[in-house]
Tab-separated table of C-alpha atoms in Angstrom:
chain	number	residue	atom	x	y	z
A	1	MET	CA	-0.140	0.211	-0.023
A	2	THR	CA	0.750	3.713	-0.925
A	3	PRO	CA	2.153	4.891	2.888
A	4	VAL	CA	-0.364	7.499	4.065
A	5	ARG	CA	0.729	10.765	5.139
A	6	VAL	CA	-0.433	12.205	8.193
A	7	GLY	CA	0.120	15.358	9.391
A	8	VAL	CA	-0.013	16.955	12.999
A	9	PHE	CA	-0.920	20.477	13.345
A	10	GLY	CA	-1.195	22.912	17.202
A	11	LEU	CA	0.599	24.843	19.314
A	12	LEU	CA	3.158	22.086	20.034
A	13	GLY	CA	7.026	21.786	20.887
A	14	SER	CA	6.275	25.712	22.610
A	15	GLY	CA	6.632	25.036	26.242
A	16	ASN	CA	2.978	23.458	27.207
A	17	LEU	CA	3.110	19.930	28.105
A	18	GLY	CA	-0.319	18.920	27.878
A	19	ASN	CA	-0.264	19.683	24.492
A	20	ASP	CA	2.934	17.759	23.750
A	21	GLY	CA	1.380	14.878	25.952
A	22	SER	CA	-1.467	14.894	23.525
A	23	LEU	CA	1.077	14.607	20.132
A	24	GLU	CA	2.070	11.756	22.548
A	25	ALA	CA	-0.998	9.750	22.500
A	26	VAL	CA	-1.744	10.605	18.906
A	27	LEU	CA	1.633	8.831	17.627
A	28	GLY	CA	1.356	6.246	19.762
A	29	TYR	CA	-1.393	5.358	17.723
A	30	LEU	CA	-0.174	5.907	14.571
A	31	ARG	CA	2.476	4.112	15.583
A	32	ALA	CA	0.580	0.489	16.937
A	33	GLU	CA	-2.246	1.266	14.244
A	34	HIS	CA	-0.488	2.413	11.425
A	35	PRO	CA	3.421	2.158	11.075
A	36	GLU	CA	2.889	2.447	8.041
A	37	ALA	CA	2.088	6.581	8.298
A	38	VAL	CA	4.544	8.626	7.274
A	39	VAL	CA	4.051	11.297	9.951
A	40	ASP	CA	4.957	15.304	9.795
A	41	ALA	CA	4.289	18.952	11.584
A	42	LEU	CA	3.115	21.808	11.452
A	43	CYS	CA	3.583	23.398	14.921
A	44	GLY	CA	4.786	25.870	17.220
A	45	GLY	CA	8.156	24.372	18.132
A	46	PRO	CA	9.399	22.353	15.067
A	47	GLU	CA	13.169	22.435	16.831
A	48	ALA	CA	11.211	20.505	19.723
A	49	VAL	CA	8.556	18.600	18.297
A	50	SER	CA	11.713	16.471	15.773
A	51	THR	CA	13.900	16.907	18.587
A	52	ARG	CA	11.679	15.008	21.209
A	53	PHE	CA	9.504	13.174	18.823
A	54	GLY	CA	11.884	12.200	15.943
A	55	ILE	CA	9.342	13.647	12.763
A	56	PRO	CA	9.908	16.177	10.462
A	57	ALA	CA	8.286	19.636	11.778
A	58	THR	CA	7.804	22.878	10.007
A	59	ARG	CA	7.025	25.927	11.612
A	60	LEU	CA	3.436	27.136	12.193
A	61	HIS	CA	3.712	30.803	11.657
A	62	TRP	CA	6.041	32.541	8.722
A	63	TYR	CA	6.595	35.775	11.103
A	64	ARG	CA	8.579	34.536	14.150
A	65	GLY	CA	7.302	37.631	16.557
A	66	GLU	CA	3.565	36.178	15.927
A	67	TYR	CA	2.819	36.153	19.576
A	68	ARG	CA	4.512	39.053	20.773
A	69	THR	CA	2.901	42.395	20.994
A	70	ALA	CA	3.146	44.822	18.109
A	71	SER	CA	3.466	47.858	18.291
A	72	ARG	CA	5.874	49.680	16.230
A	73	ALA	CA	4.570	50.515	12.258
A	74	GLY	CA	6.904	47.438	11.261
A	75	ALA	CA	6.429	45.191	13.277
A	76	ILE	CA	2.250	45.530	12.932
A	77	GLY	CA	3.338	45.428	8.902
A	78	ALA	CA	5.015	42.373	8.886
A	79	LYS	CA	2.559	40.652	11.449
A	80	ALA	CA	0.098	41.448	8.757
A	81	LEU	CA	2.431	40.499	6.254
A	82	GLY	CA	2.639	36.913	8.175
A	83	LYS	CA	-1.144	36.383	8.121
A	84	LEU	CA	-1.244	36.412	4.064
A	85	VAL	CA	1.474	34.783	3.665
A	86	ASP	CA	0.544	32.076	6.310
A	87	ALA	CA	-2.621	31.346	3.892
A	88	PHE	CA	-0.288	30.197	0.670
A	89	ARG	CA	1.842	28.814	3.483
A	90	THR	CA	-0.705	26.225	5.490
A	91	ALA	CA	-2.753	25.611	1.989
A	92	ALA	CA	0.618	24.234	0.549
A	93	TRP	CA	1.515	21.645	3.813
A	94	VAL	CA	-2.111	20.577	3.649
A	95	ARG	CA	-1.987	19.308	-0.005
A	96	ARG	CA	0.628	17.622	0.815
A	97	HIS	CA	-1.069	15.422	3.293
A	98	ASP	CA	-3.927	12.746	2.832
A	99	VAL	CA	-5.201	13.220	6.916
A	100	VAL	CA	-4.338	16.105	9.459
A	101	ILE	CA	-5.226	15.725	12.953
A	102	VAL	CA	-5.293	18.097	15.996
A	103	PRO	CA	-4.343	15.943	18.555
A	104	GLY	CA	-6.749	16.957	22.264
A	105	MET	CA	-5.345	20.896	23.138
A	106	GLY	CA	-8.185	23.486	23.906
A	107	VAL	CA	-7.992	24.611	20.502
A	108	LEU	CA	-11.946	25.751	20.086
A	109	GLU	CA	-11.716	27.152	23.328
A	110	ALA	CA	-10.714	30.958	24.848
A	111	THR	CA	-10.746	30.338	28.839
A	112	LEU	CA	-7.099	31.669	28.917
A	113	PRO	CA	-6.414	35.360	26.854
A	114	LEU	CA	-6.613	34.938	22.763
A	115	ARG	CA	-6.476	36.890	19.691
A	116	PRO	CA	-8.374	36.453	17.007
A	117	TRP	CA	-5.789	36.929	14.724
A	118	GLY	CA	-3.526	34.120	16.365
A	119	PHE	CA	-3.870	30.535	17.069
A	120	PRO	CA	-7.966	30.283	15.631
A	121	TYR	CA	-6.802	32.027	12.653
A	122	ALA	CA	-4.720	29.556	12.173
A	123	LEU	CA	-7.147	26.620	12.986
A	124	PHE	CA	-9.901	28.215	10.471
A	125	LEU	CA	-6.683	28.048	7.612
A	126	LEU	CA	-6.030	24.642	7.615
A	127	CYS	CA	-9.902	23.454	8.004
A	128	ALA	CA	-10.812	25.849	5.250
A	129	SER	CA	-7.811	23.976	3.626
A	130	GLY	CA	-8.642	21.143	4.078
A	131	ARG	CA	-12.053	21.440	3.280
A	132	LEU	CA	-10.933	22.764	-0.424
A	133	LEU	CA	-7.813	20.597	-1.148
A	134	GLY	CA	-9.583	17.369	0.022
A	135	THR	CA	-7.690	16.680	2.554
A	136	LYS	CA	-9.181	15.036	6.090
A	137	VAL	CA	-9.206	17.311	9.134
A	138	ALA	CA	-9.389	15.744	11.896
A	139	LEU	CA	-9.907	17.558	15.434
A	140	VAL	CA	-9.451	14.604	18.033
A	141	SER	CA	-10.646	14.811	21.488
A	142	VAL	CA	-10.727	18.729	22.104
A	143	GLY	CA	-11.450	21.117	23.656
A	144	ALA	CA	-14.408	23.748	23.404
A	145	ALA	CA	-15.974	26.401	25.776
A	146	PRO	CA	-18.335	29.382	24.979
A	147	ILE	CA	-16.728	32.142	23.693
A	148	GLY	CA	-17.548	36.266	23.951
A	149	ASN	CA	-15.346	37.631	21.284
A	150	ARG	CA	-17.542	38.009	18.322
A	151	SER	CA	-14.740	37.840	15.707
A	152	THR	CA	-12.933	34.079	17.574
A	153	ARG	CA	-15.924	32.959	18.126
A	154	ALA	CA	-16.758	32.862	14.424
A	155	LEU	CA	-13.478	31.615	13.488
A	156	VAL	CA	-13.986	28.433	15.892
A	157	ARG	CA	-17.541	28.127	14.438
A	158	TRP	CA	-15.822	28.175	10.741
A	159	SER	CA	-13.382	25.806	11.624
A	160	ALA	CA	-15.105	23.746	13.569
A	161	ARG	CA	-17.640	22.996	10.383
A	162	LEU	CA	-15.042	22.693	8.155
A	163	ALA	CA	-13.572	19.773	10.001
A	164	ALA	CA	-14.067	16.662	8.402
A	165	TYR	CA	-14.000	14.974	11.864
A	166	ARG	CA	-14.955	16.186	15.649
A	167	SER	CA	-14.552	14.826	19.001
A	168	TYR	CA	-14.544	16.237	22.090
A	169	ARG	CA	-12.873	15.664	25.368
A	170	ASP	CA	-16.112	16.313	27.553
A	171	THR	CA	-20.072	16.519	27.026
A	172	PRO	CA	-19.640	20.316	27.975
A	173	SER	CA	-17.324	20.728	25.216
A	174	ARG	CA	-19.319	19.013	22.547
A	175	ASP	CA	-22.731	21.310	24.260
A	176	ALA	CA	-20.650	24.531	23.533
A	177	MET	CA	-19.855	23.810	19.666
A	178	ARG	CA	-23.439	22.828	19.329
A	179	ALA	CA	-24.621	26.358	21.024
A	180	MET	CA	-22.243	27.811	18.308
A	181	GLY	CA	-24.619	26.556	15.662
A	182	VAL	CA	-22.204	23.375	15.074
A	183	ASP	CA	-24.405	20.400	14.571
A	184	THR	CA	-22.936	17.427	16.656
A	185	THR	CA	-25.357	14.898	15.903
A	186	ARG	CA	-22.357	12.345	15.082
A	187	ASP	CA	-19.931	13.881	17.470
A	188	ARG	CA	-19.205	12.093	20.403
A	189	ALA	CA	-16.912	12.707	23.855
A	190	TYR	CA	-14.384	11.039	24.517
A	191	PRO	CA	-11.769	11.260	27.934
A	192	ASP	CA	-8.707	13.377	27.168
A	193	LEU	CA	-6.334	11.716	25.042
A	194	ALA	CA	-3.584	12.232	28.174
A	195	PHE	CA	-5.657	9.494	29.925
A	196	SER	CA	-4.396	6.751	26.820
A	197	LEU	CA	-0.324	7.468	28.494
A	198	PRO	CA	1.158	5.198	30.343
A	199	ALA	CA	0.615	5.499	34.258
A	200	PRO	CA	3.804	5.309	36.308
A	201	GLU	CA	5.070	2.500	38.071
A	202	THR	CA	5.643	4.581	41.553
A	203	GLY	CA	3.137	5.577	43.727
A	204	THR	CA	1.589	4.722	47.139
A	205	PRO	CA	-1.035	2.017	46.586
A	206	ALA	CA	-4.603	1.825	47.641
A	207	GLY	CA	-5.059	1.007	51.713
A	208	THR	CA	-1.437	1.927	52.723
A	209	ALA	CA	-1.196	3.333	55.855
A	210	ALA	CA	-1.098	7.138	55.358
A	211	THR	CA	1.528	9.067	56.641
A	212	PRO	CA	1.669	12.820	56.375
A	213	GLY	CA	3.893	13.651	53.010
A	214	THR	CA	4.645	15.437	49.869
A	215	VAL	CA	1.669	18.021	48.849
A	216	CYS	CA	2.552	18.272	45.236
A	217	VAL	CA	0.955	22.171	44.696
A	218	GLY	CA	0.730	22.644	40.549
A	219	VAL	CA	0.694	26.057	40.078
A	220	MET	CA	-0.663	28.357	37.143
A	221	ASN	CA	0.127	31.764	35.843
A	222	PHE	CA	-3.627	32.440	36.108
A	223	HIS	CA	-5.389	35.808	34.485
A	224	GLY	CA	-8.498	34.602	34.236
A	225	SER	CA	-9.932	33.995	30.639
A	226	ASP	CA	-10.456	36.292	27.605
A	227	ASP	CA	-13.523	37.939	28.691
A	228	ASP	CA	-11.600	38.963	31.473
A	229	ARG	CA	-8.833	41.202	30.718
A	230	ALA	CA	-10.160	44.395	32.453
A	231	ARG	CA	-9.607	42.405	35.404
A	232	ALA	CA	-6.788	40.610	34.352
A	233	GLU	CA	-4.219	41.876	37.021
A	234	GLN	CA	-7.044	41.403	39.984
A	235	ILE	CA	-8.003	38.184	39.732
A	236	HIS	CA	-3.978	37.027	39.639
A	237	ARG	CA	-3.194	38.702	42.643
A	238	ARG	CA	-6.427	36.722	44.224
A	239	TYR	CA	-4.956	33.541	42.872
A	240	LEU	CA	-1.625	34.118	43.875
A	241	ASP	CA	-2.379	35.441	47.682
A	242	GLY	CA	-4.919	32.841	48.160
A	243	THR	CA	-2.109	29.791	46.830
A	244	ILE	CA	0.488	31.721	48.976
A	245	ARG	CA	-1.226	30.889	52.069
A	246	PHE	CA	-1.957	27.665	51.204
A	247	VAL	CA	0.874	26.625	50.975
A	248	ARG	CA	2.214	28.521	54.119
A	249	ALA	CA	-0.054	26.694	55.949
A	250	LEU	CA	0.493	23.345	54.942
A	251	VAL	CA	4.480	24.475	55.803
A	252	ASP	CA	3.075	24.903	59.326
A	253	ASP	CA	1.602	21.575	59.906
A	254	GLY	CA	5.058	19.930	58.874
A	255	ARG	CA	4.477	18.845	55.092
A	256	PRO	CA	6.695	18.932	52.435
A	257	VAL	CA	5.486	20.960	49.271
A	258	ARG	CA	6.388	20.539	45.609
A	259	LEU	CA	5.866	22.793	42.949
A	260	LEU	CA	4.266	21.728	39.286
A	261	THR	CA	3.796	23.630	36.196
A	262	GLY	CA	2.385	22.849	33.125
A	263	ASP	CA	4.124	25.641	30.585
A	264	GLN	CA	7.036	27.496	30.698
A	265	VAL	CA	5.219	30.786	31.210
A	266	ASP	CA	4.369	29.404	34.915
A	267	ALA	CA	7.605	30.086	36.091
A	268	PRO	CA	7.108	33.452	37.781
A	269	VAL	CA	4.655	32.616	39.695
A	270	VAL	CA	6.986	29.375	41.307
A	271	ALA	CA	9.867	32.134	41.987
A	272	ALA	CA	6.833	34.268	43.926
A	273	ILE	CA	5.837	31.540	46.155
A	274	LEU	CA	9.289	29.910	47.213
A	275	ASP	CA	10.568	34.036	47.439
A	276	ALA	CA	6.600	34.128	49.753
A	277	VAL	CA	7.339	30.893	51.685
A	278	ASP	CA	11.341	30.933	51.951
A	279	SER	CA	11.155	26.927	53.791
A	280	PRO	CA	13.388	24.038	52.643
A	281	LEU	CA	10.169	22.249	52.804
A	282	VAL	CA	9.374	23.769	49.522
A	283	THR	CA	10.616	22.784	46.332
A	284	ALA	CA	10.175	23.122	43.064
A	285	ALA	CA	10.113	19.919	40.657
A	286	GLU	CA	11.799	20.300	36.873
A	287	VAL	CA	9.453	18.396	34.769
A	288	ALA	CA	9.751	17.925	30.637
A	289	SER	CA	6.707	15.966	30.015
A	290	LEU	CA	3.898	14.189	31.253
A	291	HIS	CA	5.537	11.278	32.129
A	292	ASP	CA	7.750	13.822	34.578
A	293	LEU	CA	4.515	15.104	36.245
A	294	MET	CA	2.826	11.433	36.537
A	295	LYS	CA	6.360	10.590	38.588
A	296	GLU	CA	5.453	13.578	40.808
A	297	THR	CA	1.819	13.004	41.444
A	298	ALA	CA	2.533	9.523	41.800
A	299	ALA	CA	5.074	10.168	44.849
A	300	ALA	CA	3.076	12.651	46.943
A	301	ASP	CA	0.358	11.720	49.570
A	302	SER	CA	-2.363	14.256	47.901
A	303	VAL	CA	-2.254	17.363	44.657
A	304	VAL	CA	-3.781	20.548	44.440
A	305	ALA	CA	-3.579	21.911	41.196
A	306	ILE	CA	-5.018	24.658	38.794
A	307	ARG	CA	-3.945	23.537	34.995
A	308	TYR	CA	-6.250	20.836	33.371
A	309	HIS	CA	-3.088	18.876	32.733
A	310	ASN	CA	-1.936	18.742	36.098
A	311	LEU	CA	-4.765	17.149	37.138
A	312	ILE	CA	-4.552	15.205	34.452
A	313	CYS	CA	-1.312	13.758	35.586
A	314	ALA	CA	-2.661	13.267	38.970
A	315	LEU	CA	-5.249	11.404	38.274
A	316	LYS	CA	-3.808	8.922	35.997
A	317	ALA	CA	-1.237	8.656	38.242
A	318	GLY	CA	-4.105	7.434	41.194
A	319	THR	CA	-3.418	10.310	43.851
A	320	PRO	CA	-5.838	11.810	45.284
A	321	THR	CA	-6.707	15.622	44.055
A	322	LEU	CA	-7.946	18.904	44.459
A	323	ALA	CA	-8.971	20.825	41.502
A	324	LEU	CA	-8.789	24.773	41.435
A	325	CYS	CA	-11.105	25.262	39.101
A	326	TYR	CA	-10.794	28.197	36.053
A	327	ALA	CA	-13.118	26.619	33.669
A	328	THR	CA	-15.417	23.995	33.287
A	329	LYS	CA	-13.218	21.414	31.679
A	330	SER	CA	-11.979	21.096	34.967
A	331	ASP	CA	-15.726	20.454	36.593
A	332	ALA	CA	-16.342	17.763	33.539
A	333	LEU	CA	-13.018	15.754	34.816
A	334	MET	CA	-13.249	16.406	38.039
A	335	GLU	CA	-17.006	15.095	37.996
A	336	ARG	CA	-16.090	12.082	35.515
A	337	MET	CA	-13.320	10.944	38.122
A	338	GLY	CA	-15.887	10.877	40.889
A	339	LEU	CA	-14.614	13.629	42.928
A	340	GLY	CA	-16.406	16.367	42.307
A	341	ALA	CA	-17.221	17.244	45.675
A	342	TYR	CA	-13.074	18.651	45.348
A	343	ARG	CA	-13.722	21.411	44.029
A	344	HIS	CA	-12.168	25.267	44.348
A	345	PRO	CA	-12.859	28.392	42.226
A	346	ALA	CA	-9.623	29.101	40.785
A	347	ARG	CA	-10.755	32.843	40.240
A	348	GLU	CA	-12.020	33.122	44.160
A	349	VAL	CA	-8.844	31.176	46.086
A	350	ASP	CA	-10.007	31.312	50.060
A	351	ALA	CA	-7.086	29.450	52.247
A	352	ASP	CA	-9.384	29.067	54.739
A	353	ARG	CA	-12.146	27.089	53.131
A	354	LEU	CA	-8.944	25.192	50.748
A	355	LEU	CA	-7.493	24.066	53.532
A	356	GLU	CA	-10.572	22.301	54.787
A	357	GLN	CA	-11.546	20.969	51.574
A	358	PHE	CA	-7.688	19.575	51.321
A	359	ARG	CA	-8.211	17.947	54.738
A	360	SER	CA	-11.193	16.466	54.009
A	361	LEU	CA	-9.447	15.208	50.561
A	362	GLU	CA	-6.821	13.091	52.770
A	363	ARG	CA	-9.168	11.614	55.483
A	364	ASN	CA	-10.808	10.006	52.850
A	365	SER	CA	-8.031	9.168	50.532
A	366	ALA	CA	-8.412	5.200	50.575
A	367	LEU	CA	-12.111	5.244	49.250
A	368	LEU	CA	-11.012	7.911	46.434
A	369	ARG	CA	-7.919	6.121	45.421
A	370	ARG	CA	-10.288	2.958	44.716
A	371	THR	CA	-12.829	5.609	42.788
A	372	ILE	CA	-9.467	7.083	40.999
A	373	ALA	CA	-8.555	3.225	39.720
A	374	GLU	CA	-12.114	2.320	38.703
A	375	ARG	CA	-12.250	5.527	36.504
A	376	ASN	CA	-9.445	5.700	34.832
A	377	ARG	CA	-10.152	1.769	33.737
A	378	LEU	CA	-12.960	2.466	32.268
A	379	ALA	CA	-11.052	6.226	30.422
A	380	ALA	CA	-8.703	3.640	29.251
A	381	ARG	CA	-11.586	1.473	27.564
A	382	GLN	CA	-13.857	4.870	25.754
A	383	LEU	CA	-10.429	5.613	24.417
A	384	GLN	CA	-10.042	2.662	22.333
A	385	ASP	CA	-12.801	3.461	21.320
A	386	GLN	CA	-11.686	6.508	20.090
A	387	PHE	CA	-8.997	5.261	18.101
A	388	GLY	CA	-11.262	2.789	16.569
A	389	GLU	CA	-13.752	5.218	15.361
A	390	LEU	CA	-10.748	7.831	13.965
A	391	THR	CA	-9.012	4.651	12.654
A	392	GLU	CA	-12.457	4.401	10.703
A	393	ALA	CA	-13.286	7.464	9.683
A	394	LEU	CA	-9.894	9.067	8.687
A	395	PHE	CA	-8.331	5.569	7.379
A	396	PRO	CA	-11.428	3.329	5.780
A	397	ALA	CA	-9.529	2.015	2.701
A	398	ARG	CA	-6.956	0.317	5.149
A	399	THR	CA	-9.250	-0.548	7.651
A	400	HIS	CA	-11.235	-2.895	4.761
A	401	THR	CA	-8.249	-4.412	3.323
A	402	GLN	CA	-7.019	-5.539	6.899
A	403	ARG	CA	-10.521	-7.122	7.151
A	404	GLU	CA	-10.359	-8.979	3.843
A	405	ALA	CA	-6.695	-10.143	4.249
A	406	PRO	CA	-6.491	-13.969	4.352
């Protein structure tokens, strides 16, 4: 058979561990089920993707300053020119492929600050090119949410409509796209792709006698959503102050605290907490992948985290977890995993209330570990269904050939 040409697309290799973990999950599926596929990427960090995953990669944007604020006339002109050039570059790249996969990620949401002519425009170019050129574009287990900005909402809506295949990482994502006017009749919701990654071998087995030990606290350079720009600093200050108070309370109880991140942009928050608490009990983990995050959370007694993929890694590792929720995706995840009672609003962190919830989490640790283990097994089965459906949708000729083989 002629090798199928598969492209992967997104803000990959750009420092976000969750995005790269989603890519790893899709590459694992392709290598296991479609080893004949020839794979390359159009992404934010091509050098990092090629080095880590061993696939050719092309830069997503022609203008290298795409995500820097343009204030001078020259920079503004270059960015505008880049939008035009990217239309032709994207179409040329798409044309070379039979299939393009957008692996997970919150590509249909604006739960963090986002400009319409950044990634939403890039995604629209991809999906429009796929429709015009006959290349199947698949949005696989992606996140979506209601969007206030009209331009961003229009680009996201048309991207979804033009895609050949869509699945979502939770039911609220599918509901959000339906509310935007997308026909989701045939779209299904599955767990996040990161649940298909192998779990770490280390950790505290269920039923082990609990002793006060390490607490992982996942942090984020959080300033609210795209609709919160007017009060972004106020939101950030309240989140940071509440987190510092919580970490200080853990240290006062003699608990070792391990600070975790999920993106390079989170480093200033780690530095602020270390400076404010100033205790040898508080240390920062150096993590370069979701596997690193899973190992850290597996070795902890409990986890308190805000970033979505910090939560997923902790839950995949089987560790009782309390979520600081800033978007519906985190609420949906905690409900799916049977920990709906252990949620706290990220925009209104109350350290005293958070500490109460944390103590309840630890009192119920043994029961929660059993619940998480059951939900992890269910998620693994559901993702096998996702990959099977993906094969049927994107590689039907090869599926038919395999069935007819003697």
